[in-house]
PDB file of C-alpha atoms in Angstrom:
ATOM      1  CA  MET A   1     108.428  72.431  94.894  1.00 87.00           C
ATOM      2  CA  LYS A   2     112.202  72.914  96.283  1.00 94.00           C
ATOM      3  CA  LEU A   3     113.400  69.622  97.535  1.00 96.00           C
ATOM      4  CA  SER A   4     117.497  68.742  97.961  1.00 96.00           C
ATOM      5  CA  THR A   5     118.554  65.214  99.069  1.00 97.00           C
ATOM      6  CA  HIS A   6     121.335  63.907 100.552  1.00 96.00           C
ATOM      7  CA  THR A   7     122.748  60.564 102.291  1.00 95.00           C
ATOM      8  CA  GLN A   8     123.422  60.280 105.821  1.00 95.00           C
ATOM      9  CA  GLY A   9     124.732  56.566 106.343  1.00 91.00           C
ATOM     10  CA  GLU A  10     122.134  54.158 104.834  1.00 92.00           C
ATOM     11  CA  PHE A  11     119.459  56.773 104.408  1.00 96.00           C
ATOM     12  CA  THR A  12     118.222  59.194 101.825  1.00 97.00           C
ATOM     13  CA  VAL A  13     117.562  62.466 103.663  1.00 98.00           C
ATOM     14  CA  ALA A  14     114.838  64.601 101.659  1.00 98.00           C
ATOM     15  CA  VAL A  15     114.657  68.036 102.816  1.00 98.00           C
ATOM     16  CA  ILE A  16     111.633  70.034 101.811  1.00 98.00           C
ATOM     17  CA  GLY A  17     112.760  73.450 100.989  1.00 97.00           C
ATOM     18  CA  GLU A  18     109.241  75.031 101.443  1.00 95.00           C
ATOM     19  CA  THR A  19     107.432  76.626 104.551  1.00 96.00           C
ATOM     20  CA  ARG A  20     104.234  75.286 102.697  1.00 97.00           C
ATOM     21  CA  MET A  21     102.777  72.060 101.714  1.00 98.00           C
ATOM     22  CA  ASP A  22      99.261  72.123 100.751  1.00 98.00           C
ATOM     23  CA  ALA A  23      97.142  71.025  97.593  1.00 98.00           C
ATOM     24  CA  ALA A  24      99.201  73.064  95.072  1.00 97.00           C
ATOM     25  CA  VAL A  25     102.287  71.058  95.804  1.00 97.00           C
ATOM     26  CA  ALA A  26     100.994  67.646  96.832  1.00 97.00           C
ATOM     27  CA  PRO A  27     101.214  66.183  93.445  1.00 97.00           C
ATOM     28  CA  GLU A  28     104.696  67.538  92.670  1.00 97.00           C
ATOM     29  CA  LEU A  29     105.825  66.455  96.409  1.00 96.00           C
ATOM     30  CA  LYS A  30     104.426  62.642  95.714  1.00 97.00           C
ATOM     31  CA  HIS A  31     106.201  62.799  92.089  1.00 97.00           C
ATOM     32  CA  GLN A  32     109.689  63.846  93.283  1.00 97.00           C
ATOM     33  CA  ILE A  33     109.582  61.240  96.294  1.00 97.00           C
ATOM     34  CA  ALA A  34     108.823  58.684  93.945  1.00 96.00           C
ATOM     35  CA  GLN A  35     111.327  59.375  91.793  1.00 96.00           C
ATOM     36  CA  LEU A  36     113.922  58.745  94.471  1.00 96.00           C
ATOM     37  CA  LEU A  37     111.855  55.410  95.326  1.00 95.00           C
ATOM     38  CA  ASP A  38     112.308  54.680  91.418  1.00 94.00           C
ATOM     39  CA  ASP A  39     115.957  55.672  91.565  1.00 95.00           C
ATOM     40  CA  GLY A  40     116.792  53.086  94.263  1.00 94.00           C
ATOM     41  CA  ALA A  41     116.328  54.449  97.730  1.00 95.00           C
ATOM     42  CA  THR A  42     114.527  52.666 100.121  1.00 94.00           C
ATOM     43  CA  ARG A  43     115.556  54.269 103.630  1.00 96.00           C
ATOM     44  CA  ILE A  44     114.202  57.588 103.096  1.00 97.00           C
ATOM     45  CA  VAL A  45     113.807  60.469 106.059  1.00 98.00           C
ATOM     46  CA  LEU A  46     111.604  63.290 105.149  1.00 98.00           C
ATOM     47  CA  ASP A  47     112.587  66.117 106.806  1.00 98.00           C
ATOM     48  CA  LEU A  48     109.821  68.837 107.471  1.00 98.00           C
ATOM     49  CA  SER A  49     111.669  70.999 109.733  1.00 98.00           C
ATOM     50  CA  GLN A  50     111.115  74.173 107.337  1.00 98.00           C
ATOM     51  CA  VAL A  51     107.588  73.369 106.846  1.00 98.00           C
ATOM     52  CA  THR A  52     105.350  75.704 108.920  1.00 97.00           C
ATOM     53  CA  PHE A  53     101.812  74.764 107.446  1.00 98.00           C
ATOM     54  CA  MET A  54     100.451  71.448 105.807  1.00 98.00           C
ATOM     55  CA  ASP A  55      97.332  70.479 104.851  1.00 98.00           C
ATOM     56  CA  SER A  56      95.551  67.067 104.540  1.00 98.00           C
ATOM     57  CA  SER A  57      95.958  66.782 100.544  1.00 98.00           C
ATOM     58  CA  SER A  58      99.816  66.881 101.548  1.00 98.00           C
ATOM     59  CA  LEU A  59      99.104  64.125 103.995  1.00 98.00           C
ATOM     60  CA  GLY A  60      97.371  62.035 101.658  1.00 98.00           C
ATOM     61  CA  ALA A  61     100.462  62.328  99.279  1.00 98.00           C
ATOM     62  CA  LEU A  62     102.656  61.191 102.010  1.00 98.00           C
ATOM     63  CA  VAL A  63     100.468  57.942 102.780  1.00 98.00           C
ATOM     64  CA  SER A  64     100.113  57.208  99.041  1.00 98.00           C
ATOM     65  CA  LEU A  65     104.278  57.391  99.445  1.00 97.00           C
ATOM     66  CA  LEU A  66     104.302  55.406 102.576  1.00 97.00           C
ATOM     67  CA  LYS A  67     102.307  52.680 100.645  1.00 97.00           C
ATOM     68  CA  MET A  68     105.090  52.622  97.793  1.00 96.00           C
ATOM     69  CA  VAL A  69     107.782  52.017 100.349  1.00 96.00           C
ATOM     70  CA  GLY A  70     105.548  49.137 101.936  1.00 94.00           C
ATOM     71  CA  ASN A  71     107.695  46.671 103.573  1.00 91.00           C
ATOM     72  CA  ARG A  72     110.946  47.023 101.720  1.00 88.00           C
ATOM     73  CA  GLY A  73     112.159  50.012 103.440  1.00 94.00           C
ATOM     74  CA  ASP A  74     111.392  53.468 105.615  1.00 94.00           C
ATOM     75  CA  LEU A  75     109.878  56.628 105.294  1.00 97.00           C
ATOM     76  CA  ILE A  76     110.361  58.391 108.273  1.00 97.00           C
ATOM     77  CA  ILE A  77     108.578  61.968 108.963  1.00 98.00           C
ATOM     78  CA  ALA A  78     111.470  64.149 111.087  1.00 98.00           C
ATOM     79  CA  GLY A  79     111.153  67.637 112.036  1.00 98.00           C
ATOM     80  CA  ALA A  80     107.258  68.324 112.175  1.00 98.00           C
ATOM     81  CA  LYS A  81     106.443  70.928 114.426  1.00 97.00           C
ATOM     82  CA  GLY A  82     103.412  73.076 115.245  1.00 97.00           C
ATOM     83  CA  ILE A  83     100.502  72.713 112.775  1.00 98.00           C
ATOM     84  CA  VAL A  84     102.259  70.152 111.083  1.00 98.00           C
ATOM     85  CA  ALA A  85     102.848  67.859 113.900  1.00 98.00           C
ATOM     86  CA  GLU A  86      99.144  68.786 114.896  1.00 98.00           C
ATOM     87  CA  LEU A  87      97.878  67.701 111.342  1.00 98.00           C
ATOM     88  CA  PHE A  88      99.618  64.109 112.158  1.00 98.00           C
ATOM     89  CA  LYS A  89      97.943  63.927 115.956  1.00 98.00           C
ATOM     90  CA  LEU A  90      94.503  64.954 114.782  1.00 97.00           C
ATOM     91  CA  THR A  91      94.227  62.494 112.021  1.00 97.00           C
ATOM     92  CA  ARG A  92      96.034  59.855 114.036  1.00 97.00           C
ATOM     93  CA  MET A  93      98.545  59.419 111.246  1.00 97.00           C
ATOM     94  CA  ASP A  94     101.146  59.648 113.920  1.00 97.00           C
ATOM     95  CA  ARG A  95     100.424  56.340 114.689  1.00 96.00           C
ATOM     96  CA  VAL A  96     101.054  55.142 111.137  1.00 96.00           C
ATOM     97  CA  PHE A  97     104.111  57.101 110.355  1.00 97.00           C
ATOM     98  CA  ARG A  98     107.423  56.724 112.270  1.00 96.00           C
ATOM     99  CA  MET A  99     107.748  60.228 113.640  1.00 97.00           C
ATOM    100  CA  ALA A 100     111.200  61.904 114.777  1.00 97.00           C
ATOM    101  CA  ASP A 101     112.222  65.266 116.366  1.00 97.00           C
ATOM    102  CA  SER A 102     114.788  65.524 113.791  1.00 97.00           C
ATOM    103  CA  VAL A 103     116.984  63.754 111.106  1.00 97.00           C
ATOM    104  CA  ASP A 104     119.576  63.068 113.473  1.00 95.00           C
ATOM    105  CA  ALA A 105     117.141  61.320 115.773  1.00 95.00           C
ATOM    106  CA  ALA A 106     115.688  59.632 112.750  1.00 95.00           C
ATOM    107  CA  VAL A 107     118.661  57.918 111.754  1.00 92.00           C
ATOM    108  CA  GLY A 108     120.036  57.329 115.137  1.00 87.00           C
ATOM    109  CA  ALA A 109     116.781  55.404 116.356  1.00 71.00           C
ATOM    110  CA  VAL A 110     116.777  53.087 113.169  1.00 61.00           C
ATOM    111  CA  VAL A 111     120.382  52.489 113.483  1.00 54.00           C
ATOM    112  CA  ALA A 112     120.031  51.879 117.229  1.00 48.00           C
TER     113      ALA A 112
ATOM    114  CA  MET B   1      89.849 102.769 130.951  1.00 47.00           C
ATOM    115  CA  GLU B   2      88.069  99.765 129.331  1.00 49.00           C
ATOM    116  CA  THR B   3      89.096  99.140 125.626  1.00 47.00           C
ATOM    117  CA  VAL B   4      86.278  98.954 123.307  1.00 47.00           C
ATOM    118  CA  TYR B   5      87.473  96.612 120.201  1.00 46.00           C
ATOM    119  CA  LYS B   6      86.243  97.316 117.017  1.00 55.00           C
ATOM    120  CA  GLN B   7      84.560  94.498 115.035  1.00 76.00           C
ATOM    121  CA  TYR B   8      86.649  93.802 111.491  1.00 83.00           C
ATOM    122  CA  ASN B   9      85.492  92.510 108.672  1.00 89.00           C
ATOM    123  CA  ILE B  10      87.281  91.103 105.659  1.00 91.00           C
ATOM    124  CA  ARG B  11      86.165  90.028 102.440  1.00 94.00           C
ATOM    125  CA  LEU B  12      88.374  88.020 100.200  1.00 95.00           C
ATOM    126  CA  SER B  13      87.933  86.190  96.872  1.00 96.00           C
ATOM    127  CA  ILE B  14      90.230  83.688  94.752  1.00 98.00           C
ATOM    128  CA  ASP B  15      89.531  81.894  91.694  1.00 98.00           C
ATOM    129  CA  SER B  16      88.999  78.018  92.125  1.00 98.00           C
ATOM    130  CA  ARG B  17      92.102  76.740  91.759  1.00 98.00           C
ATOM    131  CA  PHE B  18      94.653  75.256  94.473  1.00 98.00           C
ATOM    132  CA  GLU B  19      97.339  77.443  93.636  1.00 97.00           C
ATOM    133  CA  GLN B  20      95.528  80.605  94.924  1.00 98.00           C
ATOM    134  CA  VAL B  21      94.845  79.073  98.290  1.00 98.00           C
ATOM    135  CA  ARG B  22      97.922  80.575  99.705  1.00 97.00           C
ATOM    136  CA  LEU B  23      96.667  84.042  99.103  1.00 97.00           C
ATOM    137  CA  LEU B  24      93.926  83.453 101.457  1.00 97.00           C
ATOM    138  CA  SER B  25      96.872  82.132 104.057  1.00 97.00           C
ATOM    139  CA  GLY B  26      98.750  85.095 103.801  1.00 96.00           C
ATOM    140  CA  ALA B  27      95.864  87.395 104.444  1.00 94.00           C
ATOM    141  CA  LEU B  28      94.996  85.179 107.449  1.00 95.00           C
ATOM    142  CA  ARG B  29      98.378  85.525 108.855  1.00 95.00           C
ATOM    143  CA  GLY B  30      98.285  89.388 108.255  1.00 93.00           C
ATOM    144  CA  ILE B  31      94.951  89.082 110.703  1.00 89.00           C
ATOM    145  CA  GLY B  32      96.730  87.053 112.992  1.00 91.00           C
ATOM    146  CA  LYS B  33      99.665  89.176 113.252  1.00 90.00           C
ATOM    147  CA  GLU B  34      97.400  92.199 114.112  1.00 86.00           C
ATOM    148  CA  LEU B  35      95.537  90.026 116.817  1.00 85.00           C
ATOM    149  CA  GLU B  36      98.917  89.022 118.161  1.00 90.00           C
ATOM    150  CA  LEU B  37      97.793  85.167 117.867  1.00 90.00           C
ATOM    151  CA  SER B  38      99.978  82.468 118.876  1.00 92.00           C
ATOM    152  CA  ASP B  39     101.492  80.367 116.172  1.00 92.00           C
ATOM    153  CA  ASP B  40      99.323  77.256 117.295  1.00 93.00           C
ATOM    154  CA  LYS B  41      96.135  79.365 116.956  1.00 93.00           C
ATOM    155  CA  LEU B  42      96.961  80.835 113.835  1.00 95.00           C
ATOM    156  CA  GLY B  43      97.960  77.331 112.410  1.00 97.00           C
ATOM    157  CA  GLN B  44      94.744  76.019 113.531  1.00 97.00           C
ATOM    158  CA  LEU B  45      92.684  78.559 111.846  1.00 97.00           C
ATOM    159  CA  GLU B  46      94.375  78.396 108.706  1.00 98.00           C
ATOM    160  CA  LEU B  47      94.237  74.720 108.785  1.00 98.00           C
ATOM    161  CA  MET B  48      90.446  75.145 108.970  1.00 98.00           C
ATOM    162  CA  MET B  49      90.277  77.702 106.565  1.00 98.00           C
ATOM    163  CA  VAL B  50      92.582  75.722 103.896  1.00 98.00           C
ATOM    164  CA  GLU B  51      90.542  72.629 104.396  1.00 98.00           C
ATOM    165  CA  ALA B  52      87.228  74.283 103.917  1.00 98.00           C
ATOM    166  CA  VAL B  53      88.482  75.923 100.483  1.00 98.00           C
ATOM    167  CA  ASN B  54      89.912  72.739  99.439  1.00 98.00           C
ATOM    168  CA  ASN B  55      86.669  71.178  99.875  1.00 96.00           C
ATOM    169  CA  VAL B  56      84.987  73.710  97.720  1.00 97.00           C
ATOM    170  CA  ILE B  57      87.354  73.795  94.973  1.00 98.00           C
ATOM    171  CA  GLU B  58      87.530  70.028  94.870  1.00 96.00           C
ATOM    172  CA  HIS B  59      83.480  69.176  95.706  1.00 95.00           C
ATOM    173  CA  ALA B  60      81.395  72.118  95.083  1.00 96.00           C
ATOM    174  CA  TYR B  61      83.142  73.018  91.899  1.00 97.00           C
ATOM    175  CA  GLU B  62      84.831  69.592  90.840  1.00 96.00           C
ATOM    176  CA  MET B  63      88.244  71.065  90.292  1.00 97.00           C
ATOM    177  CA  GLN B  64      87.017  73.382  87.721  1.00 97.00           C
ATOM    178  CA  GLY B  65      88.928  76.946  87.638  1.00 97.00           C
ATOM    179  CA  GLY B  66      87.002  79.851  86.986  1.00 98.00           C
ATOM    180  CA  ASN B  67      84.707  80.128  89.904  1.00 98.00           C
ATOM    181  CA  ASP B  68      84.423  82.114  92.790  1.00 97.00           C
ATOM    182  CA  VAL B  69      85.509  81.013  96.358  1.00 98.00           C
ATOM    183  CA  ARG B  70      84.496  83.818  98.927  1.00 98.00           C
ATOM    184  CA  VAL B  71      86.011  84.093 102.790  1.00 97.00           C
ATOM    185  CA  ARG B  72      84.822  86.515 104.860  1.00 95.00           C
ATOM    186  CA  VAL B  73      86.582  86.811 108.055  1.00 93.00           C
ATOM    187  CA  GLU B  74      85.113  88.574 111.026  1.00 93.00           C
ATOM    188  CA  TYR B  75      87.219  88.674 114.102  1.00 88.00           C
ATOM    189  CA  ASN B  76      87.745  90.578 117.361  1.00 87.00           C
ATOM    190  CA  PRO B  77      90.021  89.717 120.000  1.00 84.00           C
ATOM    191  CA  GLU B  78      87.678  86.921 121.388  1.00 89.00           C
ATOM    192  CA  VAL B  79      86.670  84.911 118.479  1.00 91.00           C
ATOM    193  CA  VAL B  80      87.195  84.579 114.752  1.00 93.00           C
ATOM    194  CA  HIS B  81      84.754  83.799 112.241  1.00 94.00           C
ATOM    195  CA  LEU B  82      85.474  82.434 109.123  1.00 96.00           C
ATOM    196  CA  ILE B  83      82.483  82.297 106.317  1.00 97.00           C
ATOM    197  CA  ILE B  84      83.542  80.341 103.119  1.00 98.00           C
ATOM    198  CA  SER B  85      81.075  80.624 100.413  1.00 98.00           C
ATOM    199  CA  ASP B  86      80.578  78.979  97.205  1.00 98.00           C
ATOM    200  CA  SER B  87      78.070  78.938  94.174  1.00 98.00           C
ATOM    201  CA  GLY B  88      78.716  75.235  93.382  1.00 97.00           C
ATOM    202  CA  ARG B  89      77.418  71.717  94.604  1.00 96.00           C
ATOM    203  CA  THR B  90      75.799  71.794  97.800  1.00 95.00           C
ATOM    204  CA  MET B  91      77.537  69.736 100.453  1.00 90.00           C
ATOM    205  CA  PRO B  92      75.396  66.606 101.672  1.00 87.00           C
ATOM    206  CA  ASP B  93      73.902  67.111 105.121  1.00 85.00           C
ATOM    207  CA  GLU B  94      75.803  64.207 106.975  1.00 80.00           C
ATOM    208  CA  LEU B  95      79.485  66.102 106.256  1.00 80.00           C
ATOM    209  CA  HIS B  96      78.545  69.151 107.976  1.00 81.00           C
ATOM    210  CA  SER B  97      75.530  68.324 110.547  1.00 77.00           C
ATOM    211  CA  GLU B  98      77.181  66.008 112.331  1.00 74.00           C
ATOM    212  CA  VAL B  99      80.873  65.263 113.878  1.00 74.00           C
ATOM    213  CA  LYS B 100      82.538  63.539 110.977  1.00 73.00           C
ATOM    214  CA  ASP B 101      84.965  60.567 112.235  1.00 80.00           C
ATOM    215  CA  MET B 102      88.237  60.285 110.820  1.00 90.00           C
ATOM    216  CA  PRO B 103      89.339  57.643 108.264  1.00 94.00           C
ATOM    217  CA  ASP B 104      90.575  54.689 110.144  1.00 95.00           C
ATOM    218  CA  PRO B 105      94.794  55.386 110.235  1.00 95.00           C
ATOM    219  CA  GLU B 106      95.266  51.465 109.979  1.00 94.00           C
ATOM    220  CA  GLY B 107      93.458  51.710 106.542  1.00 96.00           C
ATOM    221  CA  LEU B 108      96.014  54.117 105.319  1.00 96.00           C
ATOM    222  CA  PRO B 109      93.560  56.471 104.070  1.00 96.00           C
ATOM    223  CA  GLU B 110      95.041  59.060 101.057  1.00 97.00           C
ATOM    224  CA  GLY B 111      92.146  61.534 101.931  1.00 96.00           C
ATOM    225  CA  GLY B 112      88.719  62.270 103.590  1.00 94.00           C
ATOM    226  CA  TRP B 113      90.170  64.084 106.701  1.00 96.00           C
ATOM    227  CA  GLY B 114      89.021  67.510 105.860  1.00 95.00           C
ATOM    228  CA  MET B 115      85.347  67.994 107.530  1.00 94.00           C
ATOM    229  CA  GLY B 116      86.361  65.756 110.385  1.00 94.00           C
ATOM    230  CA  LEU B 117      89.606  68.153 110.898  1.00 96.00           C
ATOM    231  CA  ILE B 118      87.216  71.377 110.729  1.00 96.00           C
ATOM    232  CA  HIS B 119      85.166  69.722 113.256  1.00 94.00           C
ATOM    233  CA  LEU B 120      88.027  68.939 115.543  1.00 95.00           C
ATOM    234  CA  LEU B 121      89.288  72.531 115.387  1.00 96.00           C
ATOM    235  CA  ALA B 122      86.261  74.578 115.274  1.00 96.00           C
ATOM    236  CA  ASP B 123      84.227  75.718 118.259  1.00 96.00           C
ATOM    237  CA  SER B 124      80.928  75.986 116.208  1.00 94.00           C
ATOM    238  CA  ILE B 125      80.029  75.216 112.292  1.00 94.00           C
ATOM    239  CA  ARG B 126      77.152  76.188 110.429  1.00 94.00           C
ATOM    240  CA  TYR B 127      76.102  75.516 107.069  1.00 95.00           C
ATOM    241  CA  SER B 128      73.691  77.177 105.066  1.00 95.00           C
ATOM    242  CA  ASN B 129      72.618  78.031 101.386  1.00 94.00           C
ATOM    243  CA  ASP B 130      70.550  80.612  99.979  1.00 95.00           C
ATOM    244  CA  ALA B 131      70.251  82.589  96.357  1.00 95.00           C
ATOM    245  CA  LYS B 132      73.987  83.796  96.755  1.00 94.00           C
ATOM    246  CA  GLY B 133      75.289  80.102  97.236  1.00 97.00           C
ATOM    247  CA  ASN B 134      76.521  77.556 100.040  1.00 97.00           C
ATOM    248  CA  HIS B 135      77.881  79.148 103.235  1.00 97.00           C
ATOM    249  CA  LEU B 136      79.929  77.364 105.490  1.00 97.00           C
ATOM    250  CA  HIS B 137      80.408  79.342 109.129  1.00 97.00           C
ATOM    251  CA  VAL B 138      83.158  78.071 111.280  1.00 96.00           C
ATOM    252  CA  SER B 139      84.044  79.801 114.543  1.00 96.00           C
ATOM    253  CA  LYS B 140      87.040  79.720 117.062  1.00 96.00           C
ATOM    254  CA  GLN B 141      87.566  81.437 120.175  1.00 94.00           C
ATOM    255  CA  LEU B 142      90.843  83.051 120.820  1.00 89.00           C
ATOM    256  CA  ALA B 143      90.486  83.378 124.812  1.00 77.00           C
TER     257      ALA B 143
END
């Protein structure tokens, strides 16, 4: 799975470079973000702006990562749109995750 | 002049592996393009289909590859019917016969949304089985 990372202020921004997040890539997604946590990242913004489709198995992987982050950091979902944003709403997981329209909004909201 | 639409009917089949599900999505997107569906509507159809096929792979076939997952798509400009068929374990009645509550978000669930999502997104759901296997029929009005 294509994933690139950079830092923006205190945040590690992980950009998903795929248009599709499904059950075939969910384990790899979980592994790669978990690796960032193992490497010491605690404040992560996950940029989903390139993702046009996501299924519930990938959502489950994100919940698993949210549990790993726990109270010691942040996992903010940025740039979800279309059916990806709808998936969060239908499952009501938009109430559990911190959601932002963009990476800049995510970083700005937390800093503010 | 009144336009008479032809009913279309496409049969697709993949092996019971998650890596193959994207092929079904590609075919559905082609149909969506032909019907000039909005991205929103197409996304909903794709999510219904993918959740149903994932369920088949995970539960009916218990993650064993080498089995057939069949999807029949029947459509016209008013409605799309998806019939997802398998020859594996039959789904328990309570999962398809009634609207399934979503898992409580506060419990931080990592799964269990599939049939609930299909119930929310579909206009009708029917599950049947016969000598050919199990069939989940879901429909979505387009108008």
